[in-house]
Short mmCIF file of C-alpha atoms in Angstrom, two decimals:
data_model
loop_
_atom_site.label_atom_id
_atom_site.label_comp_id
_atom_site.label_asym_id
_atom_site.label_seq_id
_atom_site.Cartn_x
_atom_site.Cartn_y
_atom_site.Cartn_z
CA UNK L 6 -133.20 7.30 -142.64
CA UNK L 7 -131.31 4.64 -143.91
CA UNK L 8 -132.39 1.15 -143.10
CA UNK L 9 -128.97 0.47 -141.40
CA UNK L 10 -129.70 3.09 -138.93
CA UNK L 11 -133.18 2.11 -138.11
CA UNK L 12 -131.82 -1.70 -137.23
CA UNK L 13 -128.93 0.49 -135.26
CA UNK L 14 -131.67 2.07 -133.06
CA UNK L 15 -133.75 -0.89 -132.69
CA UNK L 16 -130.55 -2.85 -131.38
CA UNK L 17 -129.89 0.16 -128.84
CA UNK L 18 -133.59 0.01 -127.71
CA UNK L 19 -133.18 -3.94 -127.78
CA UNK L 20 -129.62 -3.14 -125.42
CA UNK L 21 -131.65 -0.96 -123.06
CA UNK L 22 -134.64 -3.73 -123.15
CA UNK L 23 -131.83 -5.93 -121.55
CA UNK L 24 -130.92 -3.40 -118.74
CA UNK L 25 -134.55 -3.46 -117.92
CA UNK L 26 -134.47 -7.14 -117.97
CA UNK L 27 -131.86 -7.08 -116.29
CA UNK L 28 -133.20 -4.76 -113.43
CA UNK L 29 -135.95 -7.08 -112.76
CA UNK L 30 -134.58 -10.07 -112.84
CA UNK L 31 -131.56 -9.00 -110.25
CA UNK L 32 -134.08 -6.79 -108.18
CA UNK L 33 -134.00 -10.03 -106.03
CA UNK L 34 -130.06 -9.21 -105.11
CA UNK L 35 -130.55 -5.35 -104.58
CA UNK L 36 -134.02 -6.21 -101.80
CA UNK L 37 -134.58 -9.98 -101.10
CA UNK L 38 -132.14 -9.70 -97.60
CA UNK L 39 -133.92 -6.21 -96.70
CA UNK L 40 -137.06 -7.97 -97.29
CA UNK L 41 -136.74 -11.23 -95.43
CA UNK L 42 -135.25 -9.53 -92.72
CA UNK L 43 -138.94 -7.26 -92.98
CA UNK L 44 -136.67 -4.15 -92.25
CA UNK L 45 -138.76 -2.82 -95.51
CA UNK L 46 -142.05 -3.95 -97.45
CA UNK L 47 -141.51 -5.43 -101.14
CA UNK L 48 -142.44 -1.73 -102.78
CA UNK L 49 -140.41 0.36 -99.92
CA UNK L 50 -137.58 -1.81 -101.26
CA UNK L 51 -137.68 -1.97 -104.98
CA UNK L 52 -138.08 1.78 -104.48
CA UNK L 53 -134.73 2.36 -102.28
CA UNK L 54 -133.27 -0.24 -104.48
CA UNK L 55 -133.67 1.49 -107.90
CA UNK L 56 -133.08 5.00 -106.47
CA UNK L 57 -129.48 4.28 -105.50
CA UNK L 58 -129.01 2.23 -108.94
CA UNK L 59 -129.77 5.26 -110.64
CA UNK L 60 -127.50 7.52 -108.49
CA UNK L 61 -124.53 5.44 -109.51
CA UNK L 62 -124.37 6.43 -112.93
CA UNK L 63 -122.71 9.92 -110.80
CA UNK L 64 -120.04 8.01 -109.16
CA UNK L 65 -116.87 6.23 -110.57
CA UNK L 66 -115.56 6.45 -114.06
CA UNK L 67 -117.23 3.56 -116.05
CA UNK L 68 -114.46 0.53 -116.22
CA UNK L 69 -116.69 -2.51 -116.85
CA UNK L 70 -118.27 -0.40 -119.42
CA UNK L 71 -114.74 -0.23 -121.45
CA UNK L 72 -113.92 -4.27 -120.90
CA UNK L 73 -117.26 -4.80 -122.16
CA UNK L 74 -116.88 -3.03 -125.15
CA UNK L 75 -113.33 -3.92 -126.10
CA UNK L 76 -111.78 -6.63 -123.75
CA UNK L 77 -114.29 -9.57 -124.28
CA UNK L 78 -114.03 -9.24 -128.07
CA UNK L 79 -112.54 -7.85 -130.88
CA UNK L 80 -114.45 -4.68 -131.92
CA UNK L 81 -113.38 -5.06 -134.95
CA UNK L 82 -115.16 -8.40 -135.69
CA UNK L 83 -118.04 -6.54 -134.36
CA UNK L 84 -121.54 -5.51 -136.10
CA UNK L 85 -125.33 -4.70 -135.72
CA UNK L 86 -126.06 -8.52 -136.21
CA UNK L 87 -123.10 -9.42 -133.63
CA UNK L 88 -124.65 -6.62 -131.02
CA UNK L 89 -128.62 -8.23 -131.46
CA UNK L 90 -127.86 -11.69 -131.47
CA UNK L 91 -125.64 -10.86 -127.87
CA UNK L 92 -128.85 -9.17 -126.91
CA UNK L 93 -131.68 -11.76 -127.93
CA UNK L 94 -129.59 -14.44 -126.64
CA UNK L 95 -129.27 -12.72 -123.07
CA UNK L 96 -132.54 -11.14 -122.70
CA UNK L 97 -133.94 -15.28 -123.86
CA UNK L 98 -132.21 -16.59 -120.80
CA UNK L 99 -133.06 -13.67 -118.86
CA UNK L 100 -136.58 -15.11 -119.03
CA UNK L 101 -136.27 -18.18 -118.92
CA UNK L 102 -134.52 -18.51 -115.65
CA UNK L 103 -136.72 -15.14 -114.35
CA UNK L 104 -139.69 -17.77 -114.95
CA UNK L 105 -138.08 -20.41 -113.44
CA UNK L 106 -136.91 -18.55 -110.58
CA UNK L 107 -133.29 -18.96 -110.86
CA UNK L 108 -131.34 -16.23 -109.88
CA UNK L 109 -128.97 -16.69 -112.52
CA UNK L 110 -126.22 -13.99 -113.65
CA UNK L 111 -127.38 -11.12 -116.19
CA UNK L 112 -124.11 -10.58 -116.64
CA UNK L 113 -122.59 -13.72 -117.49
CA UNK L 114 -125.77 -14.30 -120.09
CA UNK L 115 -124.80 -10.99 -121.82
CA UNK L 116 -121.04 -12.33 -122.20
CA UNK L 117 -122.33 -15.60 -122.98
CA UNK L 118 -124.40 -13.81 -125.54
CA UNK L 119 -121.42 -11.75 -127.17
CA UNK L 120 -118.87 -14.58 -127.07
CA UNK L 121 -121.57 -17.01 -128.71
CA UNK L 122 -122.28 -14.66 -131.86
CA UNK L 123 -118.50 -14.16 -132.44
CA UNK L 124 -117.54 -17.56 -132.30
CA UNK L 125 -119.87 -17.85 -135.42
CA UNK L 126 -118.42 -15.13 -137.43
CA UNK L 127 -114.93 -14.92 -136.73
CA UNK L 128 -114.30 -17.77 -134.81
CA UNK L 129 -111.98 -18.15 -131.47
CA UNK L 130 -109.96 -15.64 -133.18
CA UNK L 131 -112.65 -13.09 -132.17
CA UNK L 132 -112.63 -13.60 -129.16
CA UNK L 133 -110.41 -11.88 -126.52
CA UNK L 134 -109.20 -14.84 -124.23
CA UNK L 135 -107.82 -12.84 -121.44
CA UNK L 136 -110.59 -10.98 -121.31
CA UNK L 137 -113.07 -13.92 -121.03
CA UNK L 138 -110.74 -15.60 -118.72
CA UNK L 139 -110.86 -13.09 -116.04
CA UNK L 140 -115.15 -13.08 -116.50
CA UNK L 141 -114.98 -16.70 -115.86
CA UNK L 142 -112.57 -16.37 -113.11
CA UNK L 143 -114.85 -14.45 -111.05
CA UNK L 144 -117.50 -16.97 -111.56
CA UNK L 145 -115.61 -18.65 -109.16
CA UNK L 146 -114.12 -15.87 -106.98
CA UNK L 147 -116.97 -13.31 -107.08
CA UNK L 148 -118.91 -15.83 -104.82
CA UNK L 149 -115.73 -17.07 -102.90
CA UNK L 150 -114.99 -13.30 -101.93
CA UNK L 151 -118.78 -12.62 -100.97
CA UNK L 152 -118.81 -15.46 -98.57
CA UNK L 153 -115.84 -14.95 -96.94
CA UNK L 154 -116.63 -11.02 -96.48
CA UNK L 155 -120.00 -12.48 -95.29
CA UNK L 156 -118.31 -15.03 -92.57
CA UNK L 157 -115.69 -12.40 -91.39
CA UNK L 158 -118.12 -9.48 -90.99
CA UNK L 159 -121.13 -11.82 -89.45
CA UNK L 160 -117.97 -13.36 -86.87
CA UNK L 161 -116.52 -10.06 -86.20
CA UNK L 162 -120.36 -8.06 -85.48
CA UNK L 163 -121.15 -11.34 -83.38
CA UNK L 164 -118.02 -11.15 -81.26
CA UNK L 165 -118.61 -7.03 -80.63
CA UNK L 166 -122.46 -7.29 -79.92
CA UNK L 167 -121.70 -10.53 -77.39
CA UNK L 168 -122.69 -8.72 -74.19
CA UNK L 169 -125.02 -6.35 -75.90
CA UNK L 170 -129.01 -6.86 -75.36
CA UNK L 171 -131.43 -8.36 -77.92
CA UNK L 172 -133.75 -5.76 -78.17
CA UNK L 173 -131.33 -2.63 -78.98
CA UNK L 174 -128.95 -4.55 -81.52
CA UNK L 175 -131.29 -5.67 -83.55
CA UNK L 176 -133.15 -1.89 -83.53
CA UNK L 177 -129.61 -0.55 -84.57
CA UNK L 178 -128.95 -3.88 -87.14
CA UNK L 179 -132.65 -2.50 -88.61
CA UNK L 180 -131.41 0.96 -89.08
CA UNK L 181 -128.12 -0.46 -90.44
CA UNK L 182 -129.60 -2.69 -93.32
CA UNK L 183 -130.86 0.72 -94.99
CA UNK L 184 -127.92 1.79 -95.00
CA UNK L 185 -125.82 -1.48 -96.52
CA UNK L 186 -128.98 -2.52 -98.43
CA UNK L 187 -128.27 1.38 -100.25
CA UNK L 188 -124.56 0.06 -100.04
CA UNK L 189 -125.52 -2.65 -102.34
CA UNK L 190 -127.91 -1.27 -104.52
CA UNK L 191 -125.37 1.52 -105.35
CA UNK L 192 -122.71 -1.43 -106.46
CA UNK L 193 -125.58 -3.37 -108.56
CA UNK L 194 -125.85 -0.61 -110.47
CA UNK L 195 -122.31 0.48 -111.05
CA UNK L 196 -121.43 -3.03 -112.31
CA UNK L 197 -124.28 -3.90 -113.95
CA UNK L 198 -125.65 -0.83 -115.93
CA UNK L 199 -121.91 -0.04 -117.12
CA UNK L 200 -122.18 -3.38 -118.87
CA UNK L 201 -124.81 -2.25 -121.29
CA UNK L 202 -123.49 0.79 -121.68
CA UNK L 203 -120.23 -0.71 -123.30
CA UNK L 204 -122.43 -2.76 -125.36
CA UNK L 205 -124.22 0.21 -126.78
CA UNK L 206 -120.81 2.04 -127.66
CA UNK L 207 -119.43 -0.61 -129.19
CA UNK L 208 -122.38 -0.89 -131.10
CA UNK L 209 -121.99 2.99 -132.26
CA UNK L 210 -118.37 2.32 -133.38
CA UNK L 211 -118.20 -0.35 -135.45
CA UNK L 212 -120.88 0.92 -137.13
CA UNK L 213 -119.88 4.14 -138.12
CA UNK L 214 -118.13 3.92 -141.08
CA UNK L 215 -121.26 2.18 -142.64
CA UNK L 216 -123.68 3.75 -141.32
CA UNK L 217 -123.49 7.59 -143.01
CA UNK L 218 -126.01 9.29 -140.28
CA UNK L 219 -123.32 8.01 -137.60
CA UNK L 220 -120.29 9.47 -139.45
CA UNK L 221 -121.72 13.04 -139.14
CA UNK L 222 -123.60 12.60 -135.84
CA UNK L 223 -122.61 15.40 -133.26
CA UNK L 224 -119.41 15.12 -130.50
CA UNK L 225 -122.03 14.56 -127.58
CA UNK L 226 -123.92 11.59 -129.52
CA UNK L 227 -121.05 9.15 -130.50
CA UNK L 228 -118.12 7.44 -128.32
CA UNK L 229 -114.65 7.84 -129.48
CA UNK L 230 -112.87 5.06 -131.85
CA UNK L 231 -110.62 4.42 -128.58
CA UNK L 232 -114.16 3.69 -126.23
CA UNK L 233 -111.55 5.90 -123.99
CA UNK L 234 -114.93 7.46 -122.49
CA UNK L 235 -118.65 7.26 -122.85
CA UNK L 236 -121.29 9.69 -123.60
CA UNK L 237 -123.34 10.93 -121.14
CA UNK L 238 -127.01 9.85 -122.57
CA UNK L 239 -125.27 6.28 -122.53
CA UNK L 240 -124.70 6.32 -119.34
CA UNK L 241 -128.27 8.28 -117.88
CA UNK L 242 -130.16 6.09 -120.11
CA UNK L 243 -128.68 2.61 -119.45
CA UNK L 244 -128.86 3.47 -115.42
CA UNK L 245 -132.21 4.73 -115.80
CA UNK L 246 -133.15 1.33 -117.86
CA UNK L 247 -131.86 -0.63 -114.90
CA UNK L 248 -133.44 1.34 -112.15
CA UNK L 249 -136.84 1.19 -113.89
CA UNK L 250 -136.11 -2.63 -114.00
CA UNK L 251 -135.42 -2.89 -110.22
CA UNK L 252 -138.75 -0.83 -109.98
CA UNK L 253 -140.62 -3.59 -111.92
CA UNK L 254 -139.43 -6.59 -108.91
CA UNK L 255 -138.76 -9.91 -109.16
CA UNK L 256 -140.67 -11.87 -107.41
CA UNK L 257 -139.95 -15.72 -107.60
CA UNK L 258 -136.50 -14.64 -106.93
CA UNK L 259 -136.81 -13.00 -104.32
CA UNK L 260 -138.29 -16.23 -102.34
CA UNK L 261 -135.30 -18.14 -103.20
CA UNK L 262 -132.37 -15.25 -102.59
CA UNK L 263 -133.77 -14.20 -99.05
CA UNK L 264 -135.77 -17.27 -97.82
CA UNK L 265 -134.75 -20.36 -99.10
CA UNK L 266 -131.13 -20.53 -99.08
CA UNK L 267 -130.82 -19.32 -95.05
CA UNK L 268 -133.16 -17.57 -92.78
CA UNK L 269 -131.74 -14.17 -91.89
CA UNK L 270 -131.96 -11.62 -89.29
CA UNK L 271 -131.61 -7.72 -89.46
CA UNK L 272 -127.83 -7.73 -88.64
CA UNK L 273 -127.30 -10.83 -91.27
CA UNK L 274 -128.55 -8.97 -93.56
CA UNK L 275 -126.37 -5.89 -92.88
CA UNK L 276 -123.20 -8.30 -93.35
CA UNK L 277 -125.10 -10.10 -96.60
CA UNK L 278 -125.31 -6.84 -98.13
CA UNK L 279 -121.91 -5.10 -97.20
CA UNK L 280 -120.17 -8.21 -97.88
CA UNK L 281 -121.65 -7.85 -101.11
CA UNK L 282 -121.10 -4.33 -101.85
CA UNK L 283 -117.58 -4.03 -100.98
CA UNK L 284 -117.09 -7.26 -103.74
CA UNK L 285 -119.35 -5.37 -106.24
CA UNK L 286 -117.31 -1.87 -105.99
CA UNK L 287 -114.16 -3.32 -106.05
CA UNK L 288 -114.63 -5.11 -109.26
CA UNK L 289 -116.03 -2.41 -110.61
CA UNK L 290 -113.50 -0.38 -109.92
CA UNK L 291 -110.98 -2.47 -111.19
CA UNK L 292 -113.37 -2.96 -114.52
CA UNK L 293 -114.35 -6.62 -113.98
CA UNK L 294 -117.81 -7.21 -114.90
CA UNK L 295 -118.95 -9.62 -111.91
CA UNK L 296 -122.22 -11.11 -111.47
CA UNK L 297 -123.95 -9.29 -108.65
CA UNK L 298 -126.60 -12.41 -108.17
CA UNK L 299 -123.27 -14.43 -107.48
CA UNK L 300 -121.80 -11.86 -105.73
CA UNK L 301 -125.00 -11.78 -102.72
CA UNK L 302 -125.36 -15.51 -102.95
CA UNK L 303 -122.09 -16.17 -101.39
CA UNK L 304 -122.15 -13.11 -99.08
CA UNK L 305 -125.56 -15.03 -97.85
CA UNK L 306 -124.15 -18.24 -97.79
CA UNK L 307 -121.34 -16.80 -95.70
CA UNK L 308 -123.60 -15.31 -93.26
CA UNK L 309 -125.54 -18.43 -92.44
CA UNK L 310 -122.68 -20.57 -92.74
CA UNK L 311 -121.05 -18.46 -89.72
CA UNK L 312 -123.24 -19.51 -87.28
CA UNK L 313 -123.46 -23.81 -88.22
CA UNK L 314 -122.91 -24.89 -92.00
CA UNK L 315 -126.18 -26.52 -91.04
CA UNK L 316 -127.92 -23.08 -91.41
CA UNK L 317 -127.19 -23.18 -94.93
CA UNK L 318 -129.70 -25.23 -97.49
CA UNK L 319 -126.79 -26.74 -99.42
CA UNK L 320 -129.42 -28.66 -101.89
CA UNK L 321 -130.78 -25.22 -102.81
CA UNK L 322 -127.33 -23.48 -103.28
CA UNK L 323 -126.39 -26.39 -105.39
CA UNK L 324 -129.49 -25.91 -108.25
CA UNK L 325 -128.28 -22.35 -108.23
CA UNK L 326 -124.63 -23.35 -109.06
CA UNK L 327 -125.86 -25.60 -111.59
CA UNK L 328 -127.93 -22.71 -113.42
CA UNK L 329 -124.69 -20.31 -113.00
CA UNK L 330 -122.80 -22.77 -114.69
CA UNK L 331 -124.78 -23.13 -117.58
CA UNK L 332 -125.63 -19.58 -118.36
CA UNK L 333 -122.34 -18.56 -120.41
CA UNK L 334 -122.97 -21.88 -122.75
CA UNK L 335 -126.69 -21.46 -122.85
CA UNK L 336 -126.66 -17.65 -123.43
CA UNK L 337 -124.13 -18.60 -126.51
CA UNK L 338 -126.28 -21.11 -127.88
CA UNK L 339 -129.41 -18.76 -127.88
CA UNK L 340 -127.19 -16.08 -129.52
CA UNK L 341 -125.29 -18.25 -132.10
CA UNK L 342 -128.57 -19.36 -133.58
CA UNK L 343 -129.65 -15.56 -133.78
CA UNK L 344 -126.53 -14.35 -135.37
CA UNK L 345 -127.12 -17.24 -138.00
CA UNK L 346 -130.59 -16.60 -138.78
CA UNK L 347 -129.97 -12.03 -138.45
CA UNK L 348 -126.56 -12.42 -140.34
CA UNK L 349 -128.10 -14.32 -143.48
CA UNK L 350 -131.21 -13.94 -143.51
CA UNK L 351 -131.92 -9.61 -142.84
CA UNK L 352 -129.39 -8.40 -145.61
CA UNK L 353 -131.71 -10.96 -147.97
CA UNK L 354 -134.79 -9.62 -147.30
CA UNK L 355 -136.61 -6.38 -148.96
CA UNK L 356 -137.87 -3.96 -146.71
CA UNK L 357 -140.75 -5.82 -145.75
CA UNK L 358 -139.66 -8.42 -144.77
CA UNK L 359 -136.59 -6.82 -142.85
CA UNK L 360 -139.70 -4.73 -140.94
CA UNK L 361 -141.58 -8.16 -140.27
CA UNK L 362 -138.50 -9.57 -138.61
CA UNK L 363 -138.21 -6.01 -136.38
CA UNK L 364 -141.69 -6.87 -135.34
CA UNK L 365 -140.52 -10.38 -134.81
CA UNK L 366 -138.14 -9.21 -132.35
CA UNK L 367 -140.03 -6.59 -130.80
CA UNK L 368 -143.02 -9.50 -129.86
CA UNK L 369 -140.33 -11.42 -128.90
CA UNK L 370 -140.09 -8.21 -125.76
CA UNK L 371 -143.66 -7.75 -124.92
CA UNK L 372 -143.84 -11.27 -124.44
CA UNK L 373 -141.54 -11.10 -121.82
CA UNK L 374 -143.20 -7.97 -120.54
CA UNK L 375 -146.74 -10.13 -120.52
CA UNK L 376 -145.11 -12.69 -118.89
CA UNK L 377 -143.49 -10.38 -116.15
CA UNK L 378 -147.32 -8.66 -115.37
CA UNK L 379 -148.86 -12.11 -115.04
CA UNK L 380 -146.24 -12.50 -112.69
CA UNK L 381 -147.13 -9.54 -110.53
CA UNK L 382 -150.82 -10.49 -110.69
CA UNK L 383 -150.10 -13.56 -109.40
CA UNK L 384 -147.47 -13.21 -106.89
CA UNK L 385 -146.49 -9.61 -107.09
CA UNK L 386 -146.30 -6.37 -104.22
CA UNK L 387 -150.00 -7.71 -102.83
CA UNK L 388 -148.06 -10.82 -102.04
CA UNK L 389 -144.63 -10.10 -101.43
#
């Protein structure tokens, strides 16, 4: 095995590291409504959550996963060194904001992270402008869509359950939520796996022709030159990283997503979440990779804004527009100093050191893994 192909693998394992990351640290969007609303308990939840992320890697063709891998950037500016630093720079924010709890966007870090490590090698050039325009477009309009879904749904159900009685609405609104909280979890992870899974094809292509294992690797292993379609372990794997994620919570998120920014009710939550979901498949279908954390935060701000704006903690939707607005830049920053340091430093370095530099980055991962179980000892399902 070349030593080419062992940093290829460790990059894919890195990729999939993210989708767990990323599982864990959006599990708040896919259960915090169905939660506060205490239609399910924490574990019930992540559960219900992670089984319908899985089951959309059997739905619609993967769109996001083909902007990803060829409308962001160039993929011919792209390499192994390109693909980690993306990766390291995402999965670093990931944490940071995870241990902060701000439910910042996964997806916008892992752009962040790609456009960052491109700028350094091949500068704006690199970088596919129309395709990063439209990502930052719906930084704006992913939330603006959620919360107007979220105040027409919320002012439509209000209007038909008027005359109805207390006690049998909100048994029906209970029943409901599993059904849009599924509704959501299903559009999570059609958006959001699909996004790793154009990372890791990309990854395969521009690295065939110098990589000589790749070049004679069998139909069913690589993506085509075209990223026209994706192989079917891409796809199983990256939703199955994403569900396991979801399965793995996120705790300090979850307290700010469902309790902090409005306190919502059984049938709130069924608008939150549809609201939501209808954004999520919609851009997915149309192969705009949205953030889904976005996406829910307006659809709740919608719902609680449709009864008095006064329902809705401004001050606490304002810290989480200031950490959405920072994530692109901040993910780029984290990944431009990687791609300087991978990029000059690995193709310098014998063997050795190239395998004390894997172990580098694979501490780098348990850390965050150590961090995330001190997290559920201290605050995890017991507490929830």
């Amino acid at each position: 095995m070349s030593p080419l192909l062992l940093l290829v693998i460790l990059v894919v394992v890195l990729a999939l590291a993210f989708d767990y990351s990323n599982g864990f640290h959006d599990a708040a969007n896919s259960i915090a409504t169905v939660v506060a609303t205490r239609v399910l308990k924490p574990y019930q939840a992540v559960a219900w959550a992670a089984f319908f992320n899985f089951i959309a890697a059997f739905t619609f063709e993967p769109e996001v996963a083909k902007t990803i891998g060829k409308g962001t950037v160039d993929p011919k500016v792209v390499d192994v060194y390109i693909i980690m630093a993306c990766l390291v720079g995402a999965v670093g924010w990931n944490i940071i904001t995870w241990w902060l709890g701000l439910p910042t966007s996964s997806s916008h870090a892992l752009v962040g992270g790609l456009v960052g490590a491109v700028l350094v090698k091949a500068g704006t050039s690199g970088v596919v402008m129309s395709g990063l325009m439209k990502t930052v477009r719906f930084i704006v309009l992913a939330p603006a869509i959620g919360m107007t879904l979220g105040i027409l749904l919320m002012t439509l159900s209000m209007w038909m359950l008027r005359n109805a009685h207390p006690g049998p609405a909100n048994r029906w609104s209970r029943r409901l939520q599993l059904v849009s909280s599924a509704f959501y979890s299903l559009g999570h992870g059609l958006n959001d796996a699909q996004k790793t899974m154009g990372i890791i094809a990309v990854l395969l292509v521009s690295m065939r022709s110098q990589v000589p294992e790749l070049q004679t690797a069998p139909a069913w292993l690589m993506p085509p030159d075209d990223l026209h379609t994706i192989p079917t372990w891409i796809v199983l794997s990256a939703h199955a990283a994403i569900a396991l994620g979801t399965m793995s919570g996120g705790w300090r998120i979850v307290k700010t997503m469902g309790m902090r920014i409005t306190q919502l009710e059984p049938l709130g939550g069924v608008c939150a979440e549809t609201a939501g979901a209808i954004t999520l498949i919609l851009a997915s279908r149309a192969g705009i990779p949205v953030s889904t954390t976005q996406t829910i935060t307006g659809a709740i701000v919608g719902v609680g804004a449709s009864r008095r704006l006064s329902a809705v903690r401004w001050g606490v939707a304002a810290h989480i527009l200031w950490a959405w607005v920072l994530t692109i830049p901040a993910a780029a920053l984290l990944s431009a100093a990687t791609y300087g340091v991978a990029a000059i430093l690995w193709p310098q370095l014998p063997v050795l050191g190239q395998g004390a530099l894997a172990v580098l980055v694979a501490a780098f991962l348990i850390w965050g893994f150590v961090a995330w179980q001190r997290s559920v000892r201290s605050g995890g399902f017991a507490h929830a």
